[in-house]
Coordinates of C-alpha atoms and ligand atoms in Angstrom, one line a residue:
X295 CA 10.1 30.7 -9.0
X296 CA 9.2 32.3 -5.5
X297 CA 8.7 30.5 -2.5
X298 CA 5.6 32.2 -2.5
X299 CA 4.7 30.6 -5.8
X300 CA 6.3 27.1 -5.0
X301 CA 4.4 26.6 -1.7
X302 CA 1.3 27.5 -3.4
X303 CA 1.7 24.6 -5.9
X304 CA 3.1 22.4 -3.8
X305 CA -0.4 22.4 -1.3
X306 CA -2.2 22.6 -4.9
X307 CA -0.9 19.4 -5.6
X308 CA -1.5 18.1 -2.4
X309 CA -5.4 19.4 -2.7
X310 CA -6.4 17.5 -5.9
X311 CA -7.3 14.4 -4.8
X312 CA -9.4 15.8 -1.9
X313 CA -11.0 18.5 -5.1
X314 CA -10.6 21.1 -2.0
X315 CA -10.1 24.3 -2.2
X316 CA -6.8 26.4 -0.9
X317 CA -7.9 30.5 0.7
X318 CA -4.1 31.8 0.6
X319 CA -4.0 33.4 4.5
X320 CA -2.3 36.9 3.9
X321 CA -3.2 38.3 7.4
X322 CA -0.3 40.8 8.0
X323 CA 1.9 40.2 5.2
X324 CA 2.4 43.2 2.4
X325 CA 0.9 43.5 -0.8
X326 CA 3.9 42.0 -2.3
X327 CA 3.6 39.1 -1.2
X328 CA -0.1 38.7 -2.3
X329 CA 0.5 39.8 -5.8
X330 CA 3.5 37.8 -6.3
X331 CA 0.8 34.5 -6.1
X332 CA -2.1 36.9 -7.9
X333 CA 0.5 37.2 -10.5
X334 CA 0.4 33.3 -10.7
X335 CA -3.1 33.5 -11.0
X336 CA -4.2 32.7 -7.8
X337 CA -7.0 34.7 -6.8
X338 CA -8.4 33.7 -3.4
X339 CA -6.9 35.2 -0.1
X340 CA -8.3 35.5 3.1
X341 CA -7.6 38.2 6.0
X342 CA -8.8 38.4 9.3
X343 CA -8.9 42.3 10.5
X344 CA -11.7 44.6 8.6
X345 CA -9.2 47.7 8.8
X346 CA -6.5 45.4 6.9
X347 CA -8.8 44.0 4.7
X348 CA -10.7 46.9 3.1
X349 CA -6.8 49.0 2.9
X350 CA -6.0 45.6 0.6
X351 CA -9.1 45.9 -1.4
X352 CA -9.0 49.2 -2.2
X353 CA -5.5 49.0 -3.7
X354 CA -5.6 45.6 -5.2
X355 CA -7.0 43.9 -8.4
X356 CA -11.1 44.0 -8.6
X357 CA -10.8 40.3 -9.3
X358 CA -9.6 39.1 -6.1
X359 CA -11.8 37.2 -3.7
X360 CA -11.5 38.3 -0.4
X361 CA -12.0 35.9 2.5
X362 CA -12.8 37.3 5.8
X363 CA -12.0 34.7 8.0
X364 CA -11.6 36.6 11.7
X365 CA -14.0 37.5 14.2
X366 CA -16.3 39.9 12.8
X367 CA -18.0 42.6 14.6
X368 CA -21.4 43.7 13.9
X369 CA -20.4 47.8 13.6
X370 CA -17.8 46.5 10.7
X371 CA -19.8 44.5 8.6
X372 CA -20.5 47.4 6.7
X373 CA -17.0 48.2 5.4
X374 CA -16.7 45.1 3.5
X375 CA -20.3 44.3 2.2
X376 CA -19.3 46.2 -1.0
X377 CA -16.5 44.0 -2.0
X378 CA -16.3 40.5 0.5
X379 CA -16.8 36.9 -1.4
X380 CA -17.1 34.9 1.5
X381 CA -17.3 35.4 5.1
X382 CA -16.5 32.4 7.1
X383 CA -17.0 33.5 10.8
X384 CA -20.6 34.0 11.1
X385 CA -21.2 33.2 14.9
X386 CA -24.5 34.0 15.6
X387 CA -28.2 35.3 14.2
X388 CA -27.8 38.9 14.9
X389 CA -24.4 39.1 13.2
X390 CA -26.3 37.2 10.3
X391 CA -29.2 39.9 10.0
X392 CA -26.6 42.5 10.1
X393 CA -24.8 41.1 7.0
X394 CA -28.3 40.9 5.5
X395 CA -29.1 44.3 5.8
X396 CA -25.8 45.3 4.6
X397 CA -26.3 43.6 1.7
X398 CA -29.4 44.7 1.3
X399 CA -27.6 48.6 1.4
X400 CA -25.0 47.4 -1.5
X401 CA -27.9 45.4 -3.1
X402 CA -25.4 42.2 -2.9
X403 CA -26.6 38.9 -1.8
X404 CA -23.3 38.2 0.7
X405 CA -22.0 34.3 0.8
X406 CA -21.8 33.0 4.5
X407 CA -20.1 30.5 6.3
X408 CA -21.0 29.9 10.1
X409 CA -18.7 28.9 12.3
X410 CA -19.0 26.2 14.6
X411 CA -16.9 26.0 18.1
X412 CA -15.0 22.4 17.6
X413 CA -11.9 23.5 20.0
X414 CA -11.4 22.7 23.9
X415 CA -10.2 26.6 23.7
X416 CA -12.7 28.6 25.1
X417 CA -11.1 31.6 23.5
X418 CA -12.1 30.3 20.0
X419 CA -15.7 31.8 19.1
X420 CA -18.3 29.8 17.3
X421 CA -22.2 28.5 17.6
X422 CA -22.6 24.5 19.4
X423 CA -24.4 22.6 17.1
X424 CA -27.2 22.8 19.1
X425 CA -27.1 26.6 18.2
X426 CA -26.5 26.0 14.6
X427 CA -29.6 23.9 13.9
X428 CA -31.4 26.4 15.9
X429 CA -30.3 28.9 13.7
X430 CA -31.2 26.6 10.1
X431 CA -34.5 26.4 11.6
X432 CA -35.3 30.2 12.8
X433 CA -38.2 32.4 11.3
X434 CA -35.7 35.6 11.2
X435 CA -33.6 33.5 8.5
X436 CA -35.8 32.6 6.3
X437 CA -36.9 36.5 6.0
X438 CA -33.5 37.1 5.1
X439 CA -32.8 38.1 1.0
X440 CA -29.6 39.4 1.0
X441 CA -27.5 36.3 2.1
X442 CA -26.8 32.4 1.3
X443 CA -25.4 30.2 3.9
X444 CA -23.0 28.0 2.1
X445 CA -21.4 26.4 4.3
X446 CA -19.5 25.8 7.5
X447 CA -16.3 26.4 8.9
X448 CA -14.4 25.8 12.2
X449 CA -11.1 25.7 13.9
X450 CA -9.4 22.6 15.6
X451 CA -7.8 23.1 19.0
X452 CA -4.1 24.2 19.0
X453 CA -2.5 21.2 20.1
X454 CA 0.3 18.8 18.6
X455 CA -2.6 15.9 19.9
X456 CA -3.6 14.7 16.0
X457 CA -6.1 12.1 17.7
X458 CA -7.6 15.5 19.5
X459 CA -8.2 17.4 16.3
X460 CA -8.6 14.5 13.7
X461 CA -11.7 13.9 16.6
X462 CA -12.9 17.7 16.3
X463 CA -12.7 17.7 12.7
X464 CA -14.9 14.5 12.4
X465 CA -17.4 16.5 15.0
X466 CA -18.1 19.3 12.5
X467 CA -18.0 16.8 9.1
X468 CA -21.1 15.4 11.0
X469 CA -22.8 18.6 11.9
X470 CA -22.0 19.4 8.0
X471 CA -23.6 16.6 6.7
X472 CA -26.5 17.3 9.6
X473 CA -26.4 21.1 8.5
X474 CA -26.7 19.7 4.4
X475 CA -30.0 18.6 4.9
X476 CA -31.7 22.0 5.7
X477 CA -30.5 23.0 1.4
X478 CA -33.9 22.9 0.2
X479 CA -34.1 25.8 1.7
X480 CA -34.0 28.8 -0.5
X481 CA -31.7 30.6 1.4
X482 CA -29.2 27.7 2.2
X483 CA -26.9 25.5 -0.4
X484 CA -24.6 23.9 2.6
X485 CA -21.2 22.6 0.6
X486 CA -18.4 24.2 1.9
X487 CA -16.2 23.1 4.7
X488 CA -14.0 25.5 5.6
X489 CA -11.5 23.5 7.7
X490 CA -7.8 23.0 7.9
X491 CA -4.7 25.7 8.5
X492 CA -1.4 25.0 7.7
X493 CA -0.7 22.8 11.1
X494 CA -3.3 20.5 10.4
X495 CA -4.6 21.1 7.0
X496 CA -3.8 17.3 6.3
X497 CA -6.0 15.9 8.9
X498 CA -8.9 18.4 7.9
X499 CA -8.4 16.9 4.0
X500 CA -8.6 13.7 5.4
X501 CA -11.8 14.2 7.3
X502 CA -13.8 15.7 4.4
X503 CA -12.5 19.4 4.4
X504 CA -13.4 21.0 1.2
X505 CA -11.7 24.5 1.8
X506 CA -8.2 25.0 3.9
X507 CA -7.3 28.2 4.8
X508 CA -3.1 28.4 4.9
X509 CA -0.8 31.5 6.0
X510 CA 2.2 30.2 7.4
X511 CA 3.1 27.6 4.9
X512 CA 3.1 29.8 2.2
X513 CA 4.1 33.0 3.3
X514 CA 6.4 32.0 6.3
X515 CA 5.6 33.0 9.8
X516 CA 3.9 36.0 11.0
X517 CA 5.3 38.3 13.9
X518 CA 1.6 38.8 15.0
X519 CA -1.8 38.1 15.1
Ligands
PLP677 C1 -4.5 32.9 10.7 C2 -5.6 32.0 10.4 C3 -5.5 30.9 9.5 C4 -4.1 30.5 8.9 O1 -3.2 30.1 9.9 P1 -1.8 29.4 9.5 O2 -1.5 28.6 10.8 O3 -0.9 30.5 9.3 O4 -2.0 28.6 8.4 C5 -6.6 30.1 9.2 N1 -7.8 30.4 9.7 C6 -8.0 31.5 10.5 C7 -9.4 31.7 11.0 C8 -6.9 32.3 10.9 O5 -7.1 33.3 11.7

């Protein structure tokens, strides 16, 4: 067995008591690597650059889910409406109405996580809660048919400070619950929470994380990005 392989069983194992779910993180790593776990069945990756992630889709399986997981820019969307299953890092309204009208184009309804700034880091992008309730509540969403929130995601600061991040985690589990509360909305089912990468994926599990997103610790370390 590959490392590849053994790494993604061995955080599998570690995921079923939380029932969370593992995005394999194959942001500069070669098709190789990806379809050495697709082989094993896996099926869900996640990339973080459009450019990358539509060259991967083309020449890849039909049946993977692709995660896009980086900052997204509005002029980009459209290259991966077609074909995205989830996008995580939805950071603000007019980035939302952009992925509804380009699902609107491909006449796909496109799954949408928004992403909440948890991290000291100013660098790390993201809505305040504040902004994120705002957004639940706002007339230009609920015009929207061509997208479903489902969920939120967010990133810890990078620090080796586990009372830091186990106390940023527990900041967006309460914003998720808050956020939960707005699903009878037609347009909003609110039960994914995307939190956790491989440096503190165990904390994230134990706040109530029901989707990590892990590069590293399955595909080794990356020279970039
Ligand atoms: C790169 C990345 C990850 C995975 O990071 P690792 O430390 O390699 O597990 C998770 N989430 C996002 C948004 C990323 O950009």
């Amino acid at each position: 067995m590959s490392s590849i392989t053994k790494n993604i069983e061995k955080l599998e194992n570690e995921l079923k008591p939380y029932q969370a779910q593992l995005i394999a993180v194959s942001k500069t790593k070669p098709v190789s690597d990806i379809m050495e776990a697709y082989e094993q069945g896996f099926r869900d990756f996640g990339e973080n650059k459009v450019q990358e992630l539509s060259q991967k889709a083309e020449t890849m399986p039909q049946d993977i889910q692709w995660h896009m997981i980086g900052h997204l820019q509005r002029n980009k969307v459209k290259y991966i409406a077609p074909f995205v299953y989830l996008i995580h890092s939805i950071d603000s309204l007019k980035l939302l109405q952009e992925v509804d009208k380009q699902g609107k184009r491909v006449g796909r309804r496109l799954q949408c996580l928004l992403q909440i700034h948890i991290a000291e880091e100013s660098t790390k992008f993201g809505l305040s809660g504040e902004e994120l309730i705002e957004l639940l509540q706002s007339e230009a969403l609920m015009k929207m048919d061509h997208i479903q929130i489902s969920g939120l995601m967010g990133m810890a600061t990078f620090t080796p400070n586990e009372s830091q991040i186990r106390k940023e985690f527990k900041s967006l589990k309460v914003l998720f619950d808050k956020a939960s509360e707005f699903n009878e909305q037609e347009r909003i089912q609110i039960d994914i929470l995307s939190m956790g990468m491989s440096n503190d994926y165990k904390i994230a599990l134990e706040e109530g994380s029901t989707m990590i997103r892990v590069g590293s610790s399955i595909f080794g370390s990356r020279n970039y990005a």
